[in-house]
DNA sequence: CTGTTAGCGCTTTCAA
DNA sequence: TTGAAAGCGCTAACAG
């Protein structure tokens, strides 16, 4: 492949002149410019940005390290990230960790070696050591979706606690007492926060003794398993409402309840943190509080890129942006029959 | 940030020796190795892979240029790509084109400049000029999901024609005559192939005069719009079955039919090319033929990486791998009440 | 307006 | 087993 030297030779100029033409920087006469452009076309020259990056220490590439692109919430978040990054001239490397800290740190190490300009991280663990790795390299970092013990990071997340409170209160207002929560992995802050919000709502309404919650996974299967186990217990009172800590869990719950012949919302009310993507729903049915996943991705990327730009003088005051959630009441909770 | 020189100085060796330790290449005595490793740790040295890439001409990064990560089909395909790439030590840059050739070629140009080792492309257009750009750079390329006019490329795709035939025949076997097809964008090969399969099935069964198909978009909204327009036509016979050329279209159809008070499958049968992801379905309802999206992503990535590895001697015989589709009959077509 | 020099951080010769 | 020199392709900094 031709290099800047080949173009220079062909156009009868110095490489730096070609560089100036390509980058539209500095002064180049019309005449020379044309000659260079012609040489570029004839040779089919494509600049090697790697070489530029080696000098400039900028790759214009960022990375999104998260759990799973297949999860609708992260899926839309990822799209927000890519759109925002692309607008600003950055490419995005996607990395799926499946909630594994090992995977996460493997990815992070490689990304740092690749000199990505910044990293968006959904940490698998509250005390993710990846954060330290990234900060040691002075690589800009924005944590998305979750809290971490290290407070010296920018964070963009949804209001898990508040959302869980809202949803639980909605069920309580409908007259439910025995409300069971199926949460996600115990090590994940969103799981914990949703439990907190749920408990707070129960306690505030004198329902402490009905608190009943379980950690599991953020998956459909987890919803199925937990539902099975709850409804197969002999001699124990059954919940009249179930609160799923994410959308995949709620799908599992609904599927398994149907399987067991238990009617929603007549026999059990169901509601969920985060809903089913609109472009995949025929009949909106699920009462839920939803986080603006796409916007969260956008916002996090904007912050990251601004950090990248101010890099020589890194700021020391970090932002924690908490997006409000939105409650949508539908048939599944029996709150409104639509 | 420390460089290989800093480490070398600290360990009292030459940079090349450090390089050998890091890459586990060549001979280094235990003693020196330990000294180097210690220096690496103390300095928190992270190798700059960019510099390596500049010499080796390998970035270990590939790109996936496709329409939209938000579409479930591509979503799962993307996961297959990332898993496969990651296993082989590659990172993946994701680019969403939204079916725009302009976007596509912008991305491709940038990616080539970034020296990605290979590109996976879902071309927005049958005669994508991006393909030429990529091949001019001798960058390995695998086209996914779609056919292109240029035959000198590796292609991994599903059997759109065969699948459409199968689904149409299923409807015909159930006794339908007035079967309408809502397809995707006319410029996209999968839209065309699904139309072809549909027409072939209709013609083979003496139903040429009932052929009735429309191009639109691969979106939920397109399904809604087409349904509205079909059912609002005065004095024209209504279809007894609708075939959606993808899952998003089918969701729009089902939503709009419900809106219009038209019952599925009693009043109209509905079926679809590609289904709704299992982890998001409560009640499996939609009769569909599905492509193995995840596996297609994996396979395409494997081929791409093998091309990358054989790069100095590029092969000249190209593969076209056509994945078979799987028909699942469910309630929406009335073929089986489940 | 254009060119020379030097160097980004690493690794492939080739030599010791 | 270790190192010196040269260069990957590009671009600041400084001359002219």
XYZ file of C-alpha atoms (C1' of nucleotides) in Angstrom:
708
model
C 0.000 0.000 0.000
C 1.263 3.476 -0.860
C 2.509 5.697 1.940
C 2.712 9.410 2.288
C 6.199 9.178 0.791
C 4.941 7.594 -2.384
C 2.386 10.324 -2.774
C 5.013 12.963 -2.067
C 7.354 11.548 -4.651
C 4.634 11.286 -7.258
C 3.545 14.880 -6.657
C 7.116 16.117 -6.437
C 6.742 17.547 -2.947
C 7.792 16.696 0.603
C 5.758 14.307 2.744
C 4.839 17.061 5.141
C 3.172 18.913 2.314
C 1.036 15.903 1.564
C 0.202 15.736 5.227
C -0.900 19.342 5.130
C -3.142 18.739 2.166
C -4.740 15.660 3.701
C -5.405 17.350 6.984
C -6.263 20.727 5.589
C -3.757 22.317 7.889
C -1.227 25.041 7.197
C -0.738 26.835 3.938
C -0.597 25.020 0.628
C -0.939 26.710 -2.741
C -3.833 25.747 -4.978
C -1.406 24.388 -7.532
C 0.447 22.099 -5.179
C -2.777 21.063 -3.517
C -4.173 19.905 -6.819
C -1.047 18.011 -7.704
C -1.106 16.249 -4.373
C -4.764 15.390 -4.578
C -4.237 13.954 -7.993
C -1.385 11.796 -6.755
C -3.574 10.639 -3.870
C -6.302 9.602 -6.259
C -4.016 7.917 -8.724
C -2.300 5.862 -6.078
C -5.450 5.195 -4.123
C -3.651 6.442 -1.053
C -5.248 5.838 2.320
C -3.579 7.580 5.261
C -2.436 5.308 8.053
C -4.029 6.769 11.138
C -2.064 4.441 13.389
C 1.090 6.376 12.660
C -0.701 9.600 13.378
C -2.033 8.217 16.630
C 1.410 7.166 17.698
C 2.462 10.785 17.546
C -0.706 12.506 18.629
C -1.545 10.002 21.377
C -5.144 10.072 20.257
C -6.852 7.091 18.633
C -10.340 8.503 18.365
C -11.580 5.187 19.588
C -13.431 4.560 22.825
C -14.666 1.318 24.320
C -17.890 0.203 25.901
C -17.321 -2.598 28.395
C -20.638 -3.946 29.584
C -22.422 -7.168 30.342
C -24.405 -8.201 27.314
C -25.528 -6.494 24.149
C -28.383 -8.974 23.979
C -30.079 -7.458 27.005
C -32.549 -4.860 25.683
C -31.556 -2.259 28.218
C -27.884 -2.393 27.285
C -28.795 -2.783 23.677
C -30.411 0.634 23.558
C -27.751 2.110 25.757
C -25.153 0.839 23.311
C -26.950 2.503 20.453
C -26.947 5.793 22.312
C -23.238 5.424 22.889
C -22.455 4.629 19.301
C -24.562 7.463 17.902
C -23.043 9.994 20.208
C -19.503 8.772 19.662
C -19.902 8.637 15.946
C -21.184 12.212 15.865
C -18.044 13.307 17.646
C -15.758 11.364 15.325
C -15.070 8.406 17.581
C -15.416 4.697 16.929
C -16.588 2.325 19.631
C -15.211 -1.086 20.566
C -17.860 -3.256 22.248
C -16.959 -5.802 24.905
C -19.400 -8.232 26.559
C -18.375 -9.425 30.002
C -21.450 -11.419 31.048
C -20.983 -10.050 34.566
C -17.568 -11.688 34.863
C -14.902 -9.599 36.567
C -12.203 -11.712 34.979
C -13.495 -11.071 31.506
C -13.832 -7.437 32.369
C -10.263 -7.019 33.476
C -8.936 -8.957 30.491
C -10.782 -6.632 28.171
C -9.717 -3.539 30.046
C -6.052 -4.491 29.970
C -6.136 -5.063 26.249
C -8.029 -1.847 25.609
C -5.528 0.169 27.576
C -2.707 -1.339 25.543
C -4.593 -0.394 22.439
C -4.591 3.165 23.704
C -8.309 3.759 23.509
C -9.037 7.371 24.348
C -11.627 6.523 26.958
C -13.692 3.730 28.451
C -17.351 3.425 29.334
C -17.716 0.741 31.950
C -20.647 -1.148 33.409
C -18.700 -2.794 36.224
C -19.430 -6.446 36.926
C -18.616 -5.890 40.542
C -19.097 -3.064 43.035
C -15.393 -3.095 43.780
C -14.161 -3.515 40.256
C -10.368 -3.480 40.065
C -10.657 -2.501 36.417
C -11.378 1.011 37.557
C -7.989 1.227 39.210
C -6.267 -0.111 36.101
C -7.941 2.469 33.949
C -7.246 5.346 36.275
C -3.604 4.348 36.676
C -3.243 4.881 32.959
C -4.953 8.229 33.260
C -7.448 7.047 30.698
C -10.779 8.870 30.979
C -13.523 6.681 32.376
C -17.248 6.951 32.873
C -19.095 4.317 34.850
C -22.581 3.596 33.572
C -25.635 2.090 35.201
C -24.025 1.149 38.493
C -22.463 2.529 41.637
C -18.960 1.594 42.723
C -17.155 1.880 46.011
C -14.526 4.191 44.487
C -16.100 7.620 44.492
C -13.584 9.298 42.197
C -15.342 8.538 38.948
C -17.981 10.020 36.777
C -21.149 7.980 36.947
C -24.260 7.991 34.812
C -27.045 5.806 36.081
C -30.752 5.464 36.593
C -32.577 5.962 39.857
C -32.876 2.347 40.902
C -33.797 3.041 44.479
C -36.375 5.661 43.650
C -37.822 3.588 40.854
C -38.162 0.537 43.039
C -39.826 2.627 45.716
C -42.282 4.013 43.191
C -43.211 0.640 41.827
C -43.572 -0.931 45.234
C -45.705 1.954 46.397
C -47.883 1.517 43.343
C -48.537 -2.076 44.354
C -49.178 -1.106 47.941
C -51.620 1.568 46.845
C -53.484 -1.100 44.940
C -53.927 -2.940 48.220
C -51.156 -5.487 48.009
C -49.318 -6.562 51.129
C -47.552 -9.749 50.216
C -45.234 -8.297 47.602
C -42.250 -10.386 46.589
C -39.190 -8.994 44.845
C -37.042 -11.032 42.474
C -33.763 -9.192 42.176
C -30.557 -9.680 40.177
C -27.038 -10.661 41.255
C -26.230 -9.642 44.789
C -22.877 -8.139 43.778
C -24.477 -5.650 41.419
C -25.432 -2.243 42.758
C -28.651 -1.984 40.784
C -29.849 -5.226 42.372
C -29.039 -3.859 45.786
C -30.589 -0.463 45.167
C -33.804 -1.964 43.921
C -33.966 -4.076 47.025
C -33.381 -0.953 49.097
C -36.139 0.996 47.391
C -38.503 -1.910 47.793
C -37.720 -2.332 51.462
C -38.027 1.342 52.159
C -41.474 1.409 50.588
C -42.582 -1.646 52.506
C -41.302 -0.264 55.785
C -42.747 3.174 55.245
C -46.122 1.549 54.880
C -45.883 -0.717 57.873
C -45.301 -3.826 55.830
C -41.892 -4.797 57.196
C -43.050 -8.241 58.129
C -44.077 -8.931 54.540
C -40.672 -8.110 53.112
C -39.714 -11.051 50.925
C -36.977 -10.757 48.368
C -34.554 -12.966 46.485
C -31.340 -12.411 44.587
C -30.817 -14.296 41.337
C -29.719 -13.325 37.876
C -30.929 -10.676 35.493
C -32.266 -13.337 33.146
C -35.495 -14.866 31.952
C -34.457 -18.203 33.381
C -33.961 -16.658 36.783
C -37.531 -15.355 36.657
C -38.781 -18.812 35.804
C -36.776 -20.510 38.531
C -37.759 -18.093 41.272
C -41.413 -18.264 40.299
C -41.335 -22.038 40.335
C -39.737 -22.159 43.749
C -42.105 -19.627 45.303
C -45.238 -21.289 44.075
C -44.140 -24.813 44.859
C -43.535 -24.133 48.550
C -46.089 -25.988 50.608
C -47.847 -24.299 53.499
C -46.418 -20.894 52.845
C -48.540 -17.938 51.912
C -48.216 -16.915 48.282
C -47.526 -13.374 47.184
C -50.306 -11.380 45.620
C -47.814 -9.292 43.692
C -44.376 -9.859 42.219
C -41.881 -7.145 41.435
C -39.217 -8.136 38.902
C -35.931 -6.268 39.159
C -35.492 -6.258 35.412
C -37.339 -6.920 32.197
C -35.867 -10.342 31.463
C -36.841 -11.567 34.908
C -40.361 -10.282 34.375
C -40.676 -12.173 31.116
C -39.632 -15.354 32.891
C -42.157 -14.705 35.634
C -45.017 -14.115 33.228
C -44.097 -17.185 31.210
C -43.909 -19.433 34.243
C -47.098 -18.088 35.829
C -48.901 -18.816 32.602
C -47.401 -22.262 32.679
C -48.721 -22.799 36.193
C -52.151 -21.543 35.238
C -51.875 -18.506 37.474
C -53.573 -15.465 35.973
C -52.030 -11.992 35.773
C -53.222 -9.679 37.217
C -56.254 -11.518 38.641
C -54.301 -14.006 40.744
C -50.987 -12.195 40.965
C -49.994 -8.714 39.945
C -46.665 -8.362 38.168
C -44.529 -5.350 37.508
C -41.012 -4.747 36.414
C -38.004 -2.500 36.478
C -37.425 -1.620 32.807
C -39.861 -2.653 30.124
C -39.905 -4.514 26.847
C -38.644 -2.498 23.863
C -41.508 -0.809 22.105
C -40.522 -2.048 18.691
C -41.042 -5.601 19.912
C -44.321 -5.236 21.749
C -47.649 -6.038 20.228
C -49.753 -5.382 23.269
C -48.331 -3.129 25.960
C -49.120 -5.103 29.075
C -46.359 -4.748 31.616
C -46.498 -2.157 34.368
C -42.962 -0.883 34.771
C -40.603 1.903 35.610
C -38.248 2.482 32.739
C -34.855 4.079 32.534
C -33.990 6.120 29.452
C -31.325 3.682 28.278
C -30.559 5.414 25.004
C -30.195 8.815 26.616
C -28.038 7.411 29.368
C -25.678 6.030 26.744
C -25.578 9.361 24.982
C -24.975 11.348 28.128
C -22.229 9.063 29.358
C -20.486 9.317 26.018
C -20.709 13.074 26.000
C -19.146 13.260 29.413
C -16.445 10.827 28.431
C -15.569 12.781 25.348
C -15.458 16.036 27.245
C -13.061 14.394 29.701
C -10.938 13.243 26.812
C -10.763 16.734 25.433
C -9.775 18.299 28.716
C -7.335 15.499 29.309
C -4.091 17.380 29.890
C -5.778 19.075 32.828
C -7.942 16.327 34.236
C -10.706 17.635 36.403
C -10.925 16.348 39.900
C -14.560 16.958 40.593
C -16.603 14.068 39.396
C -20.186 14.028 38.270
C -22.849 11.583 39.292
C -25.782 11.902 36.997
C -28.892 10.070 38.083
C -31.575 9.784 35.455
C -35.132 9.718 36.718
C -37.273 6.747 35.800
C -40.754 6.797 34.416
C -43.655 4.784 35.774
C -46.053 3.315 33.268
C -49.104 1.619 34.666
C -50.587 -1.148 32.579
C -52.684 -4.232 32.888
C -50.144 -6.548 34.489
C -50.410 -4.847 37.859
C -54.166 -4.570 37.696
C -53.799 -0.847 38.174
C -55.628 -0.034 35.033
C -57.185 -2.372 32.555
C -56.157 -1.324 29.102
C 3.306 7.071 31.024
C 6.421 4.915 31.068
C 7.716 3.442 27.836
C 9.750 0.394 27.104
C 12.826 2.574 27.456
C 12.002 3.523 30.989
C 11.565 -0.088 31.912
C 14.825 -0.982 30.174
C 16.715 1.694 32.030
C 15.269 0.687 35.365
C 16.126 -2.954 34.774
C 19.518 -2.096 33.346
C 18.897 -3.801 30.001
C 18.158 -2.838 26.419
C 14.619 -2.094 25.261
C 14.621 -5.125 23.017
C 15.181 -7.334 26.017
C 12.138 -5.885 27.684
C 10.235 -6.531 24.504
C 11.332 -10.140 24.583
C 10.169 -10.568 28.149
C 6.799 -8.983 27.499
C 6.129 -11.048 24.425
C 7.719 -14.218 25.684
C 9.814 -14.418 22.555
C 13.500 -15.266 22.145
C 15.872 -16.213 24.898
C 16.036 -14.317 28.173
C 17.722 -15.615 31.311
C 15.635 -16.178 34.399
C 17.580 -13.513 36.196
C 17.063 -10.806 33.621
C 13.454 -11.786 33.158
C 12.777 -11.295 36.835
C 14.496 -7.961 36.904
C 12.470 -6.798 33.926
C 9.194 -8.018 35.353
C 9.912 -6.219 38.559
C 10.610 -2.989 36.720
C 7.385 -3.441 34.768
C 5.425 -3.805 37.982
C 7.085 -0.948 39.755
C 6.527 1.445 36.920
C 3.066 0.170 36.110
C 4.206 -0.181 32.528
C 1.550 -0.843 29.911
C 2.869 -1.681 26.445
C 1.700 0.578 23.654
C 0.247 -1.790 21.099
C -0.137 0.995 18.571
C 3.602 1.103 18.088
C 3.674 -2.633 17.664
C 0.868 -2.462 15.145
C 2.688 0.142 13.142
C 5.490 -2.316 12.595
C 3.543 -5.555 12.432
C 0.705 -4.149 10.353
C -1.753 -6.011 12.515
C -4.156 -4.259 14.856
C -6.097 -7.280 16.083
C -9.203 -5.226 15.624
C -12.023 -5.959 13.215
C -15.173 -4.002 12.489
C -18.805 -4.902 12.098
C -20.608 -2.468 9.823
C -24.306 -3.181 9.866
C -27.654 -1.470 9.984
C -28.799 -1.356 13.589
C -27.810 -3.096 16.786
C -31.328 -2.477 18.048
C -32.818 -4.920 15.587
C -32.998 -8.290 17.366
C -31.646 -10.207 14.415
C -28.519 -8.089 14.155
C -28.302 -7.912 17.892
C -27.761 -11.631 18.189
C -25.562 -11.691 15.150
C -23.408 -9.032 16.771
C -23.044 -11.107 19.899
C -21.902 -14.061 17.809
C -19.347 -11.851 16.140
C -18.006 -10.440 19.366
C -17.750 -13.818 21.087
C -15.956 -15.366 18.185
C -13.615 -12.427 17.703
C -12.829 -12.178 21.372
C -11.933 -15.867 21.520
C -9.440 -15.310 18.739
C -7.938 -12.246 20.402
C -9.648 -9.603 18.324
C -11.671 -6.585 19.379
C -14.687 -5.441 17.432
C -15.683 -1.923 16.430
C -19.441 -1.642 15.874
C -20.912 0.753 13.313
C -24.634 1.373 12.731
C -25.517 2.586 9.270
C -29.328 2.570 9.432
C -29.336 1.352 5.828
C -27.596 4.500 4.630
C -24.929 3.969 1.983
C -23.420 7.324 2.836
C -23.016 6.428 6.463
C -21.635 3.093 5.427
C -18.947 4.502 3.231
C -17.971 7.108 5.805
C -17.479 4.402 8.365
C -15.597 2.178 5.975
C -13.187 4.908 4.975
C -12.384 5.692 8.574
C -11.987 2.040 9.477
C -9.565 1.471 6.646
C -7.509 4.418 7.810
C -7.494 2.902 11.255
C -6.011 -0.218 9.722
C -8.599 -2.660 11.018
C -7.531 -6.169 10.128
C -10.850 -7.059 8.552
C -14.413 -5.922 8.050
C -17.748 -7.659 8.401
C -20.264 -5.827 6.283
C -24.035 -5.893 5.988
C -24.229 -3.736 2.873
C -26.940 -1.103 2.768
C -27.147 -1.468 -0.949
C -26.825 -4.336 -3.419
C -24.153 -2.415 -5.271
C -22.284 -1.106 -2.298
C -19.228 0.873 -3.299
C -17.782 0.220 0.142
C -16.862 -3.236 -1.027
C -14.598 -1.784 -3.656
C -12.964 0.535 -1.168
C -12.241 -2.340 1.168
C -10.915 -4.611 -1.510
C -8.694 -1.873 -2.933
C -6.945 -1.792 0.419
C -6.636 -5.581 0.336
C -8.435 -5.649 3.652
C -10.188 -8.962 4.278
C -13.953 -8.695 3.996
C -16.917 -10.923 4.680
C -20.391 -9.835 3.642
C -23.123 -10.927 6.012
C -26.850 -11.406 5.562
C -27.095 -10.065 2.026
C -26.118 -10.693 -1.577
C -24.151 -8.175 -3.590
C -23.612 -7.762 -7.302
C -19.852 -8.192 -6.922
C -19.284 -11.925 -6.726
C -15.688 -11.819 -5.495
C -16.463 -11.789 -1.800
C -17.101 -14.252 0.944
C -20.742 -14.210 1.948
C -22.530 -15.652 4.943
C -26.290 -15.370 4.802
C -29.586 -17.069 5.505
C -31.769 -18.730 2.943
C -34.236 -15.921 2.375
C -35.703 -17.298 -0.792
C -36.118 -20.808 0.540
C -37.475 -19.556 3.837
C -40.031 -17.333 2.156
C -41.086 -20.218 -0.048
C -41.525 -22.446 2.960
C -43.604 -19.945 4.861
C -45.785 -19.100 1.872
C -46.336 -22.771 1.184
C -47.319 -23.248 4.797
C -50.032 -20.629 4.377
C -51.154 -22.117 1.073
C -51.356 -25.562 2.626
C -53.644 -24.117 5.264
C -55.963 -23.066 2.461
C -55.043 -19.430 2.040
C -55.139 -17.846 -1.391
C -55.090 -14.128 -0.765
C -51.685 -13.934 0.851
C -50.092 -10.510 1.072
C -46.394 -9.949 1.634
C -45.016 -6.885 3.402
C -41.363 -6.704 2.482
C -38.453 -4.452 3.436
C -36.523 -1.866 1.411
C -36.446 -2.626 -2.283
C -32.678 -2.055 -2.512
C -31.908 -4.793 -0.009
C -31.302 -8.307 -1.270
C -33.103 -10.023 1.565
C -36.242 -8.044 0.736
C -35.955 -9.088 -2.872
C -35.207 -12.716 -2.104
C -38.147 -13.000 0.223
C -40.348 -11.581 -2.490
C -38.902 -14.089 -4.927
C -39.543 -17.044 -2.646
C -43.051 -15.853 -2.020
C -43.797 -15.402 -5.699
C -42.340 -18.744 -6.620
C -44.544 -20.456 -4.056
C -47.624 -18.602 -5.258
C -46.910 -19.394 -8.881
C -46.101 -23.031 -8.229
C -49.507 -23.382 -6.673
C -51.428 -21.608 -9.387
C -51.946 -18.472 -7.337
C -50.194 -15.989 -9.633
C -53.212 -13.753 -9.809
C -53.248 -13.394 -6.033
C -49.681 -12.184 -5.818
C -49.776 -9.006 -3.767
C -46.653 -7.595 -2.228
C -45.293 -4.299 -0.983
C -41.879 -2.907 -0.237
C -41.428 -0.757 2.835
C -38.976 -0.728 5.686
C -37.800 -3.374 8.083
C -39.534 -1.622 10.956
C -42.511 -1.885 13.239
C -43.883 1.355 11.867
C -43.743 0.003 8.343
C -45.862 -2.956 9.454
C -48.393 -0.590 10.958
C -48.519 1.651 7.909
C -48.905 -1.153 5.409
C -51.591 -2.821 7.477
C -53.519 0.409 7.767
C -53.362 1.057 4.059
C -54.395 -2.460 3.087
C -57.372 -2.564 5.384
C -58.588 0.911 4.633
C -58.908 0.340 0.892
C -62.542 0.398 -0.102
C -63.941 -2.206 -2.460
C -60.826 -4.268 -2.600
C -60.652 -7.815 -1.345
C -58.767 -8.221 1.904
C -56.010 -10.779 2.403
C -56.709 -13.802 4.577
C -53.043 -14.093 5.438
C -50.139 -11.689 5.811
C -46.509 -12.603 5.533
C -44.115 -10.158 7.204
C -40.626 -10.051 5.764
C -39.109 -9.523 9.174
C -39.922 -9.620 12.855
C -40.310 -5.875 13.397
C -42.790 -5.658 10.542
C -44.758 -8.533 12.028
C -44.983 -6.786 15.390
C -46.374 -3.714 13.672
C -48.882 -5.816 11.804
C -50.102 -7.581 14.916
C -50.348 -4.320 16.818
C -52.316 -2.588 14.084
C -54.631 -5.530 13.461
C -55.437 -5.552 17.140
C -56.077 -1.852 16.902
C -58.489 -2.423 14.042
C -60.246 -5.207 15.892
C -59.143 -7.829 13.422
C -58.442 -11.161 15.076
C -55.335 -13.274 14.480
C -55.509 -16.003 13.304
C -59.324 -16.154 13.054
C -59.739 -13.221 10.661
C -56.225 -13.028 9.257
C -53.302 -15.381 9.601
C -49.922 -13.783 10.217
C -46.453 -15.166 9.909
C -42.998 -13.754 9.807
C -39.450 -14.094 8.614
C -37.392 -14.214 11.817
C -39.031 -14.341 15.202
C -39.003 -12.499 18.491
C -36.032 -13.289 20.734
C -36.864 -16.072 23.141
C -35.677 -14.191 26.188
C -38.334 -11.561 25.502
C -41.322 -13.745 24.750
C -43.903 -14.640 27.282
C -46.182 -16.576 25.009
C -44.719 -18.008 21.830
C -47.338 -17.032 19.295
C -45.752 -16.110 15.992
C -45.362 -18.631 13.194
C -42.019 -17.893 11.609
C -38.947 -19.104 9.820
C -35.882 -18.116 11.765
C -32.270 -17.687 10.761
C -29.560 -18.692 13.218
C -28.341 -15.141 13.732
C -25.803 -15.895 16.430
C -24.236 -18.726 14.466
C -24.124 -16.639 11.339
C -22.156 -14.004 13.194
C -19.778 -16.604 14.528
C -19.238 -18.250 11.181
C -18.643 -14.993 9.368
C -16.093 -13.981 11.970
C -14.287 -17.283 11.712
C -14.019 -16.925 7.968
C -12.862 -13.350 8.270
C -10.148 -14.266 10.734
C -8.957 -17.136 8.605
C -8.702 -14.709 5.696
C -6.720 -12.344 7.850
C -4.306 -15.082 8.780
C -3.731 -16.198 5.223
C -3.468 -12.606 4.122
C -0.068 -12.533 2.405
C -1.417 -15.141 -0.018
C -5.021 -14.080 -0.408
C -7.229 -16.837 -1.679
C -9.145 -16.193 -4.831
C -11.946 -18.675 -4.413
C -14.711 -17.193 -2.367
C -17.204 -18.941 -0.166
C -20.927 -18.348 -0.069
C -22.370 -19.954 2.990
C -26.140 -20.124 3.100
C -27.588 -21.042 6.456
C -30.847 -22.989 6.361
C -33.819 -21.501 8.169
C -36.125 -23.243 10.554
C -39.918 -23.166 10.341
C -41.805 -22.958 13.613
C -45.549 -23.212 13.388
C -47.516 -21.467 16.073
C -50.882 -19.977 16.724
C -50.569 -16.819 14.618
C -50.933 -18.691 11.354
C -53.729 -20.875 12.638
C -51.682 -23.900 11.706
C -51.730 -25.252 15.173
C -53.355 -23.855 18.218
C -50.869 -23.856 21.043
C 4.195 28.728 1.073
C 7.378 24.538 1.417
C 10.966 21.502 3.295
C 14.364 19.327 6.849
C 14.932 17.083 10.984
C 13.671 14.394 14.479
C 10.879 11.305 16.995
C 6.231 8.884 18.623
C 7.120 3.339 21.012
C 8.020 -0.751 19.470
C 10.406 -4.757 17.021
C 13.080 -6.976 13.060
C 17.397 -7.734 11.431
C 22.096 -8.654 12.318
C 26.012 -8.751 15.323
C 28.442 -9.667 19.560
C 21.767 -14.935 25.851
C 21.860 -9.864 24.951
C 22.235 -5.453 22.288
C 22.728 -1.664 18.374
C 20.799 0.168 14.518
C 17.204 1.053 11.618
C 12.602 1.834 10.442
C 7.127 1.165 10.595
C 4.128 6.006 8.612
C 3.134 10.128 10.135
C 3.627 15.029 11.871
C 5.451 18.805 15.387
C 8.982 22.367 15.368
C 11.642 24.975 13.192
C 13.977 26.865 8.888
C 14.022 28.908 4.678
